[in-house]
mmCIF file of N, CA and C in Angstrom:
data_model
loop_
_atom_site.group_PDB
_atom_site.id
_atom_site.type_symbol
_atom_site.label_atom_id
_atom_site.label_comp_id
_atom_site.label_asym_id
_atom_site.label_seq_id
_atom_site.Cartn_x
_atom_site.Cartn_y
_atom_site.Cartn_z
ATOM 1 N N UNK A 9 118.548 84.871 124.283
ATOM 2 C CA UNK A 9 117.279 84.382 123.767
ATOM 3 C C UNK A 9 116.872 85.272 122.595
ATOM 4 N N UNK A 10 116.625 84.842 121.250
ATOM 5 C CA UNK A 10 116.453 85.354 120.571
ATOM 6 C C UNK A 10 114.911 85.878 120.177
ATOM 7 N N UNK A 11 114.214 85.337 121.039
ATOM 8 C CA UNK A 11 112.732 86.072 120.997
ATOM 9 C C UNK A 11 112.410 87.264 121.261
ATOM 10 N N UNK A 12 113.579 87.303 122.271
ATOM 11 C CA UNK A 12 113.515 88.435 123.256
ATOM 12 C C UNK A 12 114.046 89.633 122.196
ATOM 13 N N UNK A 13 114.818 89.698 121.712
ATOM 14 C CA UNK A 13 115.576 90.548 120.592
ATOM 15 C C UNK A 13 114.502 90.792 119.157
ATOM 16 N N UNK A 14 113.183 89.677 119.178
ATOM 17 C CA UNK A 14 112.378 89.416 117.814
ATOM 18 C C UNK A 14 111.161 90.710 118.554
ATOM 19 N N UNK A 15 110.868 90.233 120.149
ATOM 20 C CA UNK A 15 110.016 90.949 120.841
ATOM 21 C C UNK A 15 109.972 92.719 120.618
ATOM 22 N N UNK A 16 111.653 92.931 121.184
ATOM 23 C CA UNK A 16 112.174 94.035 121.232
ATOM 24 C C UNK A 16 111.574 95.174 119.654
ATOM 25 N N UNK A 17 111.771 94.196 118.580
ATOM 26 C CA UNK A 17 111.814 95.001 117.671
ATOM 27 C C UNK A 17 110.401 95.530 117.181
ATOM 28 N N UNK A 18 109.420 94.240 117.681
ATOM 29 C CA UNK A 18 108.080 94.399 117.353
ATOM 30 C C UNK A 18 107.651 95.320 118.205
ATOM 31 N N UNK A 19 107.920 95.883 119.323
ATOM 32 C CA UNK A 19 107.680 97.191 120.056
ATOM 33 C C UNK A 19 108.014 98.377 119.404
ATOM 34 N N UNK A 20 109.427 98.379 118.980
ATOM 35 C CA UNK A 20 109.745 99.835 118.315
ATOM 36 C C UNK A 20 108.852 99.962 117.499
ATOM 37 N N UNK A 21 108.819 98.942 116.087
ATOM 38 C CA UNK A 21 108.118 99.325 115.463
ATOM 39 C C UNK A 21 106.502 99.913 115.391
ATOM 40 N N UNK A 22 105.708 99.135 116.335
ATOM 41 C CA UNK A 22 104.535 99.488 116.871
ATOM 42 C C UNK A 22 104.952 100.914 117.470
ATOM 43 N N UNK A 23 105.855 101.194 118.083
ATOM 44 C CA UNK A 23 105.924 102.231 118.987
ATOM 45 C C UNK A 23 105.908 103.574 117.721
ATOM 46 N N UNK A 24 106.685 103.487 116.805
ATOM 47 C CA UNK A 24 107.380 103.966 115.863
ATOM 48 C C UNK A 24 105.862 104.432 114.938
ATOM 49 N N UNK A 25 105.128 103.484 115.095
ATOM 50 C CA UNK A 25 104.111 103.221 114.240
ATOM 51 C C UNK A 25 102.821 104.196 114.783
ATOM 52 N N UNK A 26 102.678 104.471 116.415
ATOM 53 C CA UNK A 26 101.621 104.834 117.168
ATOM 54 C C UNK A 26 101.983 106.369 117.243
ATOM 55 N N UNK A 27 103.604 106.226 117.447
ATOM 56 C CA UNK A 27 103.987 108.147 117.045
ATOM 57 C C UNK A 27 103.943 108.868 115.959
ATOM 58 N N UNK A 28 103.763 108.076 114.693
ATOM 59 C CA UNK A 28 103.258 108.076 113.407
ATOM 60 C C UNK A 28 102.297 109.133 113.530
ATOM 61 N N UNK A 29 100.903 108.148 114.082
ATOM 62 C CA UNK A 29 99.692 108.945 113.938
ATOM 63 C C UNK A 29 99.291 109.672 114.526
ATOM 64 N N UNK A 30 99.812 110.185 115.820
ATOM 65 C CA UNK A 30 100.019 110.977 116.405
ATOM 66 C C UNK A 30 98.870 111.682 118.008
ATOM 67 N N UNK A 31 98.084 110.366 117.999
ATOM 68 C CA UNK A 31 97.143 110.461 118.957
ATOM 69 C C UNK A 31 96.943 109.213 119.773
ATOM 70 N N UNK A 32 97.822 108.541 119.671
ATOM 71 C CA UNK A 32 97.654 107.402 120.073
ATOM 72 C C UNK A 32 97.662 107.344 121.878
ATOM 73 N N UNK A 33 96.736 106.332 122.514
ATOM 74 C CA UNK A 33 97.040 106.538 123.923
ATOM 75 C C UNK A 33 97.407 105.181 124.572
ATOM 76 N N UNK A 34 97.310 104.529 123.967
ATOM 77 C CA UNK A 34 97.156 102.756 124.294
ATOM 78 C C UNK A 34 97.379 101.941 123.147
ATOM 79 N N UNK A 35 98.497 100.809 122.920
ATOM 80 C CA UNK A 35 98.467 99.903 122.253
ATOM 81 C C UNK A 35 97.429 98.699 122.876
ATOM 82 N N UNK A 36 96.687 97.701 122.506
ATOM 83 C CA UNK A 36 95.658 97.162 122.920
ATOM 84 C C UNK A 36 96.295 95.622 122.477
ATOM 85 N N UNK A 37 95.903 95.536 121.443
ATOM 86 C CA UNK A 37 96.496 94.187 120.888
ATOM 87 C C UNK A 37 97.566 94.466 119.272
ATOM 88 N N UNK A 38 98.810 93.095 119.326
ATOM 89 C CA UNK A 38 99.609 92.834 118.500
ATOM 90 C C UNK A 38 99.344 91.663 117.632
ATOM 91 N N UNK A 39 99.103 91.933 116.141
ATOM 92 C CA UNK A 39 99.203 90.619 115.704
ATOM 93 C C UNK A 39 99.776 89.956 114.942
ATOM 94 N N UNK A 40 100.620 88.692 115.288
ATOM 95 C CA UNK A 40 101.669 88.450 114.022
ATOM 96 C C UNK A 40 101.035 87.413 113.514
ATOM 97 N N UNK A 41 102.268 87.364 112.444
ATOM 98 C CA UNK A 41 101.807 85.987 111.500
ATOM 99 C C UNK A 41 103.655 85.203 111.679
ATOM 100 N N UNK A 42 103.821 84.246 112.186
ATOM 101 C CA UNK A 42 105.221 83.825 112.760
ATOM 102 C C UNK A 42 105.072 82.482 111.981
ATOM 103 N N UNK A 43 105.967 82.336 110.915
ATOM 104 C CA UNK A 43 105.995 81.097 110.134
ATOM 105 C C UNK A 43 106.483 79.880 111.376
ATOM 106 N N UNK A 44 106.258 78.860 110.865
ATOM 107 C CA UNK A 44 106.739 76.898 111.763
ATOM 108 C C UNK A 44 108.195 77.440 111.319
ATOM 109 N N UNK A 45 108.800 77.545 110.498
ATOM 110 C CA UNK A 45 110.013 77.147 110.394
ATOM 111 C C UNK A 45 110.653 78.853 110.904
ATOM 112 N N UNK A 46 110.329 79.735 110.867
ATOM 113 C CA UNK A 46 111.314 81.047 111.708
ATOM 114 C C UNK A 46 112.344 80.939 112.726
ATOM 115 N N UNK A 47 112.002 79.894 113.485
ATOM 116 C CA UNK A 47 112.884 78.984 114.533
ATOM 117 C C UNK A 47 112.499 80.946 115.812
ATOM 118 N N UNK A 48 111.202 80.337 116.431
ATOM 119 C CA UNK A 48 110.478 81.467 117.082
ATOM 120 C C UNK A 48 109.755 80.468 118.262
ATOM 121 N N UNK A 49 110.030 80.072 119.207
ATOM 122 C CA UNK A 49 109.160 79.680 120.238
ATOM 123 C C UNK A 49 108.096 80.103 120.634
ATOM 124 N N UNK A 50 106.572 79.949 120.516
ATOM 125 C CA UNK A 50 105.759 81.245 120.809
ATOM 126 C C UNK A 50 105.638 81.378 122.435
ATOM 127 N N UNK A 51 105.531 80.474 122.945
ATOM 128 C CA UNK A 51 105.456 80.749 124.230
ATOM 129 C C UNK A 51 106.629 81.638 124.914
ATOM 130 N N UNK A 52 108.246 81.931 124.598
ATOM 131 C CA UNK A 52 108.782 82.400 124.983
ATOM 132 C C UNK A 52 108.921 83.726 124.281
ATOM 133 N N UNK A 53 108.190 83.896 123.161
ATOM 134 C CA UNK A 53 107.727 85.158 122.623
ATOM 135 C C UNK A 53 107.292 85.929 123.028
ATOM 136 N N UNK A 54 105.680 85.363 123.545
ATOM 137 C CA UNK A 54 104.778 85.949 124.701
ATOM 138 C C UNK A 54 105.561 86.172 125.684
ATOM 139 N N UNK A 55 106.241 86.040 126.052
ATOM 140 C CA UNK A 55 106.855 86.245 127.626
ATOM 141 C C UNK A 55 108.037 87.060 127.331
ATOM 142 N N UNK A 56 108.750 87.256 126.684
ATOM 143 C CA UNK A 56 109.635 88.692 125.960
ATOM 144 C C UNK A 56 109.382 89.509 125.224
ATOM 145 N N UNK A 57 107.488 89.394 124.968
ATOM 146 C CA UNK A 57 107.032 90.588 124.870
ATOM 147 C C UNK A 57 106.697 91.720 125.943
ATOM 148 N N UNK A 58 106.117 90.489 126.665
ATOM 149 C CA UNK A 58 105.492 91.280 128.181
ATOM 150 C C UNK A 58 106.616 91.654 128.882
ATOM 151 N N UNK A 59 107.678 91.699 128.889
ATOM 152 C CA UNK A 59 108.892 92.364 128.904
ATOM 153 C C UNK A 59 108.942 93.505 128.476
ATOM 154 N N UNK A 60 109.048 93.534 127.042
ATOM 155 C CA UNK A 60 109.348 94.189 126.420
ATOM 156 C C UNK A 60 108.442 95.774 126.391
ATOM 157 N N UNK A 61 107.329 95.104 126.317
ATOM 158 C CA UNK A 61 106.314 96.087 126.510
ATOM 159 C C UNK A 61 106.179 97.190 127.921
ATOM 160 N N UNK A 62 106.895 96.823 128.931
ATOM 161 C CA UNK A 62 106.877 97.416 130.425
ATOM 162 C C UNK A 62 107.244 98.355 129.642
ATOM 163 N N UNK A 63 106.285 99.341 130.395
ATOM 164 C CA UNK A 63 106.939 100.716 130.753
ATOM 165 C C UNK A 63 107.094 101.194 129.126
ATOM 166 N N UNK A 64 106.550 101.095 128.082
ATOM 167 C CA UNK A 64 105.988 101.861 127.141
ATOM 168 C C UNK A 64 104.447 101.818 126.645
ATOM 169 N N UNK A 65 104.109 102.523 125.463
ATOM 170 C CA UNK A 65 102.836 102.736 125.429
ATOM 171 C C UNK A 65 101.950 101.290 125.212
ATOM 172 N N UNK A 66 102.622 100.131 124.824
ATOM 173 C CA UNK A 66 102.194 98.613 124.613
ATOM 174 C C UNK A 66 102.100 98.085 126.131
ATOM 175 N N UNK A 67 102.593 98.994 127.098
ATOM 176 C CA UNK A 67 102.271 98.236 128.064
ATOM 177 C C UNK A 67 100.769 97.528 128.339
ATOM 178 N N UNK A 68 100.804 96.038 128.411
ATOM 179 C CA UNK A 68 99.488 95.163 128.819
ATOM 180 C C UNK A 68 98.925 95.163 127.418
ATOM 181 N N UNK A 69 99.603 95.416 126.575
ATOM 182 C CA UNK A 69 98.868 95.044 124.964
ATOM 183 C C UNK A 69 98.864 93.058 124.816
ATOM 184 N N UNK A 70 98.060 92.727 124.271
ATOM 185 C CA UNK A 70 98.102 91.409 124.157
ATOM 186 C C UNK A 70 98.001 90.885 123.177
ATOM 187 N N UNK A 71 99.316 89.726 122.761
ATOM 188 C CA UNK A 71 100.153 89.412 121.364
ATOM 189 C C UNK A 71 99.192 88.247 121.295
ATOM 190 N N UNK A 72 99.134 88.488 119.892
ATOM 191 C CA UNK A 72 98.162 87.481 119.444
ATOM 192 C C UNK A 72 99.154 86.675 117.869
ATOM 193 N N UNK A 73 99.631 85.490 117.964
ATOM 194 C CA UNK A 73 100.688 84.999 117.118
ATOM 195 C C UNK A 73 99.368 84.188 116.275
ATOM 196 N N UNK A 74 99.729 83.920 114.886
ATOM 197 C CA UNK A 74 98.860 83.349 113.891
ATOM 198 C C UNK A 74 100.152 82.558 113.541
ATOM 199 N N UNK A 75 100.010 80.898 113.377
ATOM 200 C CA UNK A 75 101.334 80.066 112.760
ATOM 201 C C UNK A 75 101.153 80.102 111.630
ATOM 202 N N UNK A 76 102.060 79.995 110.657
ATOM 203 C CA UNK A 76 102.063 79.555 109.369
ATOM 204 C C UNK A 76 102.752 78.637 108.841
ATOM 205 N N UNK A 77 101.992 77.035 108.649
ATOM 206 C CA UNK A 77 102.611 76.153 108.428
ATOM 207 C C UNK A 77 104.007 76.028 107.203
ATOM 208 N N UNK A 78 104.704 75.540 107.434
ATOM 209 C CA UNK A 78 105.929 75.181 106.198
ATOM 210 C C UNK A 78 105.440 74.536 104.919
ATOM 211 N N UNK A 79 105.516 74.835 103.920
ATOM 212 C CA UNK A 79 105.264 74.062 102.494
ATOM 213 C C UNK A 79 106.396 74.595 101.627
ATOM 214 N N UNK A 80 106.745 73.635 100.976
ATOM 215 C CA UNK A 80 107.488 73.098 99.552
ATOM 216 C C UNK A 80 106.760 73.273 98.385
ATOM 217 N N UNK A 81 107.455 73.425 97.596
ATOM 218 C CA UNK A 81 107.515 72.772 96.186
ATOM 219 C C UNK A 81 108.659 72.223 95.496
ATOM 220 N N UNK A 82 108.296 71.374 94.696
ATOM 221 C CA UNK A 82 109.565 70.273 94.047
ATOM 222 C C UNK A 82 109.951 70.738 92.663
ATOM 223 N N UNK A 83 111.140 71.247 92.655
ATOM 224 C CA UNK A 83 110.867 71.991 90.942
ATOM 225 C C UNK A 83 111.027 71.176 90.219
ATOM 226 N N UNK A 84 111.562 70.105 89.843
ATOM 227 C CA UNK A 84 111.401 69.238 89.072
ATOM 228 C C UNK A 84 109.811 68.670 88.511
ATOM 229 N N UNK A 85 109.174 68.158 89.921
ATOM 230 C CA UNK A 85 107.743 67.841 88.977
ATOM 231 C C UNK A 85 106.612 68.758 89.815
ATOM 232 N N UNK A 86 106.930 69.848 90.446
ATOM 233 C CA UNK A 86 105.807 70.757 90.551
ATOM 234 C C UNK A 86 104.788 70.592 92.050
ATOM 235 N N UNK A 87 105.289 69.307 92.558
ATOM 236 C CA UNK A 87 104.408 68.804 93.687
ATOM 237 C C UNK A 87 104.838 69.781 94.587
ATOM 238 N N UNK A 88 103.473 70.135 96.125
ATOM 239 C CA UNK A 88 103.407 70.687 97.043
ATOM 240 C C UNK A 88 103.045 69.585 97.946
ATOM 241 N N UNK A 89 103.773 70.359 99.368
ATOM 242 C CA UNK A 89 103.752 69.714 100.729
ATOM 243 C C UNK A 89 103.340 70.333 101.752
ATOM 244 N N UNK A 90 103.168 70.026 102.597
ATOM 245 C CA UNK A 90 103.482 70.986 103.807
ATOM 246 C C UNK A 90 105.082 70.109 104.870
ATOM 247 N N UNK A 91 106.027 71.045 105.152
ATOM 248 C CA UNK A 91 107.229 70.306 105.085
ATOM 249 C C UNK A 91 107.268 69.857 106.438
ATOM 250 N N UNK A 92 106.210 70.324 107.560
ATOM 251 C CA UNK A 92 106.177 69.853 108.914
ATOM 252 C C UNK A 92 107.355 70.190 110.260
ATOM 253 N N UNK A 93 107.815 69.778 111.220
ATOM 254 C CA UNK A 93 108.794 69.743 111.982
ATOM 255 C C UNK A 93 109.229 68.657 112.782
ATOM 256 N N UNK A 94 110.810 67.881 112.220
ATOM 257 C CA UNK A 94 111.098 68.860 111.700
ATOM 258 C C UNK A 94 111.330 68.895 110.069
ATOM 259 N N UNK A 95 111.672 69.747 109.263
ATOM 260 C CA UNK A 95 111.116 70.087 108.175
ATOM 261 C C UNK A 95 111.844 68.995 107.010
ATOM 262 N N UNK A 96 110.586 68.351 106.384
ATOM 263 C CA UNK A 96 110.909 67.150 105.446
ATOM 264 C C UNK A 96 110.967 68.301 104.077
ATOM 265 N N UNK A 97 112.547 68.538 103.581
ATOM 266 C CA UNK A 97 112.667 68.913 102.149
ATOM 267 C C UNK A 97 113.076 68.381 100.428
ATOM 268 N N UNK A 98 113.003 66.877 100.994
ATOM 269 C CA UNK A 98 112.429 66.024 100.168
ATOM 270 C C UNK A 98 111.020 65.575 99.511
ATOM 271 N N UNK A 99 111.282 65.935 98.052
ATOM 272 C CA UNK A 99 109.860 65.550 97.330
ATOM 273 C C UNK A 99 109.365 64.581 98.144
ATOM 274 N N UNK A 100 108.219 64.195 98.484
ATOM 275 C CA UNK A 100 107.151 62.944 98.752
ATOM 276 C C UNK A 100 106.940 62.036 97.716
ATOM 277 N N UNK A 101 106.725 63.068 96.356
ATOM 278 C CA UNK A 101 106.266 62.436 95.081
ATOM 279 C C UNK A 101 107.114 61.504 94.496
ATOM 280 N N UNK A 102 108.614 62.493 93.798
ATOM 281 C CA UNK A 102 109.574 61.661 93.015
ATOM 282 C C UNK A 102 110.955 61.781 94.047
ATOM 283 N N UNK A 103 111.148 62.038 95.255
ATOM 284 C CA UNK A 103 112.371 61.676 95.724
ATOM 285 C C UNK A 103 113.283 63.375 95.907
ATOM 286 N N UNK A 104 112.948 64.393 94.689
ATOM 287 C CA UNK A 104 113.570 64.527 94.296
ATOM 288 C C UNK A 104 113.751 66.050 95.394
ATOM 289 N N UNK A 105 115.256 66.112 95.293
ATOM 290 C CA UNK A 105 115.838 67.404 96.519
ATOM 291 C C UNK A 105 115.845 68.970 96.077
ATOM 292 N N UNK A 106 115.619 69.481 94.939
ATOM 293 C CA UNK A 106 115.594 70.980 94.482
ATOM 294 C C UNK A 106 114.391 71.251 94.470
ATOM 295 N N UNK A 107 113.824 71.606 96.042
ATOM 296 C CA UNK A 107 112.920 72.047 96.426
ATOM 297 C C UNK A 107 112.837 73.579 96.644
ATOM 298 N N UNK A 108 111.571 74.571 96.857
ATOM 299 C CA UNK A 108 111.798 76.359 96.389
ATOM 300 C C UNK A 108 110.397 75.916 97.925
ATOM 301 N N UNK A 109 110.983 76.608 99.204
ATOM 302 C CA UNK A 109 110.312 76.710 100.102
ATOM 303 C C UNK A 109 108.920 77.767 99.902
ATOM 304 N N UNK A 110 107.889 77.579 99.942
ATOM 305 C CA UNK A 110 106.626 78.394 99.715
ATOM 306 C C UNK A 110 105.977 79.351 100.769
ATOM 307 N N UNK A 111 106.501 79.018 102.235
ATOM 308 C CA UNK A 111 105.703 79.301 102.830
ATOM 309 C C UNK A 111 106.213 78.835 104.522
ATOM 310 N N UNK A 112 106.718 79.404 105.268
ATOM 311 C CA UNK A 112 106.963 79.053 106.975
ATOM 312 C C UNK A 112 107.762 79.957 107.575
ATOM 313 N N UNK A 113 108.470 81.039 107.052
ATOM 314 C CA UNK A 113 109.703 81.500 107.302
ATOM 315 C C UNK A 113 109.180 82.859 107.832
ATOM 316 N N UNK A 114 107.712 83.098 107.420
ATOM 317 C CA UNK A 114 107.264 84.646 107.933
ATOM 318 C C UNK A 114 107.159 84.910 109.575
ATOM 319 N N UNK A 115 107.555 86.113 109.777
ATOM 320 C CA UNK A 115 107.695 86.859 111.307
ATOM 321 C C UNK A 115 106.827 88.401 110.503
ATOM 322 N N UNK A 116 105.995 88.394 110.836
ATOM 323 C CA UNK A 116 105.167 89.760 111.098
ATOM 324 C C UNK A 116 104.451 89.963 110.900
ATOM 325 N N UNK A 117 104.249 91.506 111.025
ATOM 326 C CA UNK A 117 103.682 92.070 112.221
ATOM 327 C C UNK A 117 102.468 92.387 110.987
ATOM 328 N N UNK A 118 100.505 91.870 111.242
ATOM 329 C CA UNK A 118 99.868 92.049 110.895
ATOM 330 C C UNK A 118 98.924 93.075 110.756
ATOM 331 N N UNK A 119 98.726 92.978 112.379
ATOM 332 C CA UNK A 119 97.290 94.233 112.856
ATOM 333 C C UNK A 119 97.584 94.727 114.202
ATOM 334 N N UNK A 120 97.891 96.012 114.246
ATOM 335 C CA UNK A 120 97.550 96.063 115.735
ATOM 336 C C UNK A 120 96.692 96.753 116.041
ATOM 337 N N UNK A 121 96.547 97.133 117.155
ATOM 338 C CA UNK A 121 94.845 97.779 117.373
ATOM 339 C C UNK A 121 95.229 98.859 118.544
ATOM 340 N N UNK A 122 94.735 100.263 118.619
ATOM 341 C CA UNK A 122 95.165 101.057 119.879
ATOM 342 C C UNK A 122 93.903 101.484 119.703
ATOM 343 N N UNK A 123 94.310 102.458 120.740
ATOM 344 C CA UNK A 123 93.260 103.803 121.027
ATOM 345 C C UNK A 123 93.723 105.233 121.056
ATOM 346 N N UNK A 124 93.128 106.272 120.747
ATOM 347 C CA UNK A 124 93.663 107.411 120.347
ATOM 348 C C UNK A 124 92.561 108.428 121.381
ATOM 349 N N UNK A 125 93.016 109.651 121.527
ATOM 350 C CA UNK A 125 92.592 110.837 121.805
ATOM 351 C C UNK A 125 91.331 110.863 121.403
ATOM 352 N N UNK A 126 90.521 110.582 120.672
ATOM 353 C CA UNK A 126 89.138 110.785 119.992
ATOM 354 C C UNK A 126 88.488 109.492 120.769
ATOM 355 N N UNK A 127 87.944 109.502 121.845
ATOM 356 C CA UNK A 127 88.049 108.487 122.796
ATOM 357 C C UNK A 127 86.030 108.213 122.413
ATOM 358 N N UNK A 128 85.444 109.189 121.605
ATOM 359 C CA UNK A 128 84.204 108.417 121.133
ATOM 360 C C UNK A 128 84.330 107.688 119.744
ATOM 361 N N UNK A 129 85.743 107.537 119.111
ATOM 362 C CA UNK A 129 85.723 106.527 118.234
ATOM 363 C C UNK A 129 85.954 105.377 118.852
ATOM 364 N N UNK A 130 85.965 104.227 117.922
ATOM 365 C CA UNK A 130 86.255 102.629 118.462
ATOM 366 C C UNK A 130 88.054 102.604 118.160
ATOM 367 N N UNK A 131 88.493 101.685 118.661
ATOM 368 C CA UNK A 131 89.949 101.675 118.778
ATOM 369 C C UNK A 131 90.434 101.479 117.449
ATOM 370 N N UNK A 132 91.688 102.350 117.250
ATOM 371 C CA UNK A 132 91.973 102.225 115.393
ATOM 372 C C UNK A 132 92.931 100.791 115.104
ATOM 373 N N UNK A 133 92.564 99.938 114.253
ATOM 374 C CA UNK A 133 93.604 99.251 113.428
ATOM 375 C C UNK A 133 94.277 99.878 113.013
ATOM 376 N N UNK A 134 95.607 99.533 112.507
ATOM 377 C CA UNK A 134 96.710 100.058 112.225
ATOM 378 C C UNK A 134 97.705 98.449 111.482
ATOM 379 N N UNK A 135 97.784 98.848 110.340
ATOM 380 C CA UNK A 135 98.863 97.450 109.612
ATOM 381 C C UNK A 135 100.137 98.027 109.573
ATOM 382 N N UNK A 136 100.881 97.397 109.836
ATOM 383 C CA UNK A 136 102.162 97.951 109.620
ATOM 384 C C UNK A 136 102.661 97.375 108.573
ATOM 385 N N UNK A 137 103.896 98.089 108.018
ATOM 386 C CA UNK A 137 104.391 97.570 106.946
ATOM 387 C C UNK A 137 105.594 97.000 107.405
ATOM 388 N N UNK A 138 105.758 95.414 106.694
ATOM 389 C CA UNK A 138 107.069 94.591 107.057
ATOM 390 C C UNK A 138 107.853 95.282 106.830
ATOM 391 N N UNK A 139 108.378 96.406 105.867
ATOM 392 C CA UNK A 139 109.452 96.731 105.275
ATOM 393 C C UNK A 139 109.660 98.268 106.728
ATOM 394 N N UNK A 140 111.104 97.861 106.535
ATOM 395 C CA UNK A 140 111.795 98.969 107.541
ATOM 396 C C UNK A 140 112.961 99.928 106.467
#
């Protein structure tokens, strides 16, 4: 299952991310942005996270997925779509097939939120950066 392997990585990195700052005591919530077309089930996401998460500091953190619909453009005459599922990459307008995908393919990782040692602040956001 390949969620399970998408899950896996969004832990290190959070994990990777919370040893960073160096006070961290609790991951709280995860938030992605998981394009329509990533080929990402969310429901079996959620459930190879909560996996994933046992028994490190994300344990009981709760994934919060944002979709991002699929859209086109037609390079020939410039028209936009949204390409749907499953994904229409044919112009609507003129027919035409040399289409430049805009938008569905994203997996990550937005906001997450913990708590740290300084336990009279409010819990810190934290963005991670896509790039590894």
């Amino acid at each position: 299952m390949h969620e399970m392997s998408v899950a896996l990585a969004v832990v290190d990195q959070v994990a990777e991310a919370a040893d960073r700052a160096g006070d961290v005591t609790a991951v709280r919530t995860v938030r992605l942005r998981v394009g329509e077309l990533a080929g990402v089930v969310p429901d079996a996401l959620a459930f190879s996270f909560e996996l994933a998460c046992a028994g490190t500091l994300l344990e009981g953190a709760e994934l919060a997925t944002e979709t991002v619909p699929g859209r086109a453009r037609c390079t020939p005459c410039a028209h936009e779509w949204a390409v749907g599922m499953p994904p229409r990459l044919t112009c609507p307008a003129c027919g035409g097939t040399r289409t430049d995908l805009l938008a569905g393919r994203e997996l990550q990782i937005v906001d997450v939120r913990w708590e740290n040692d300084r336990s009279t602040h409010p819990p810190t956001r934290e963005p991670i950066s896509e790039e590894r």
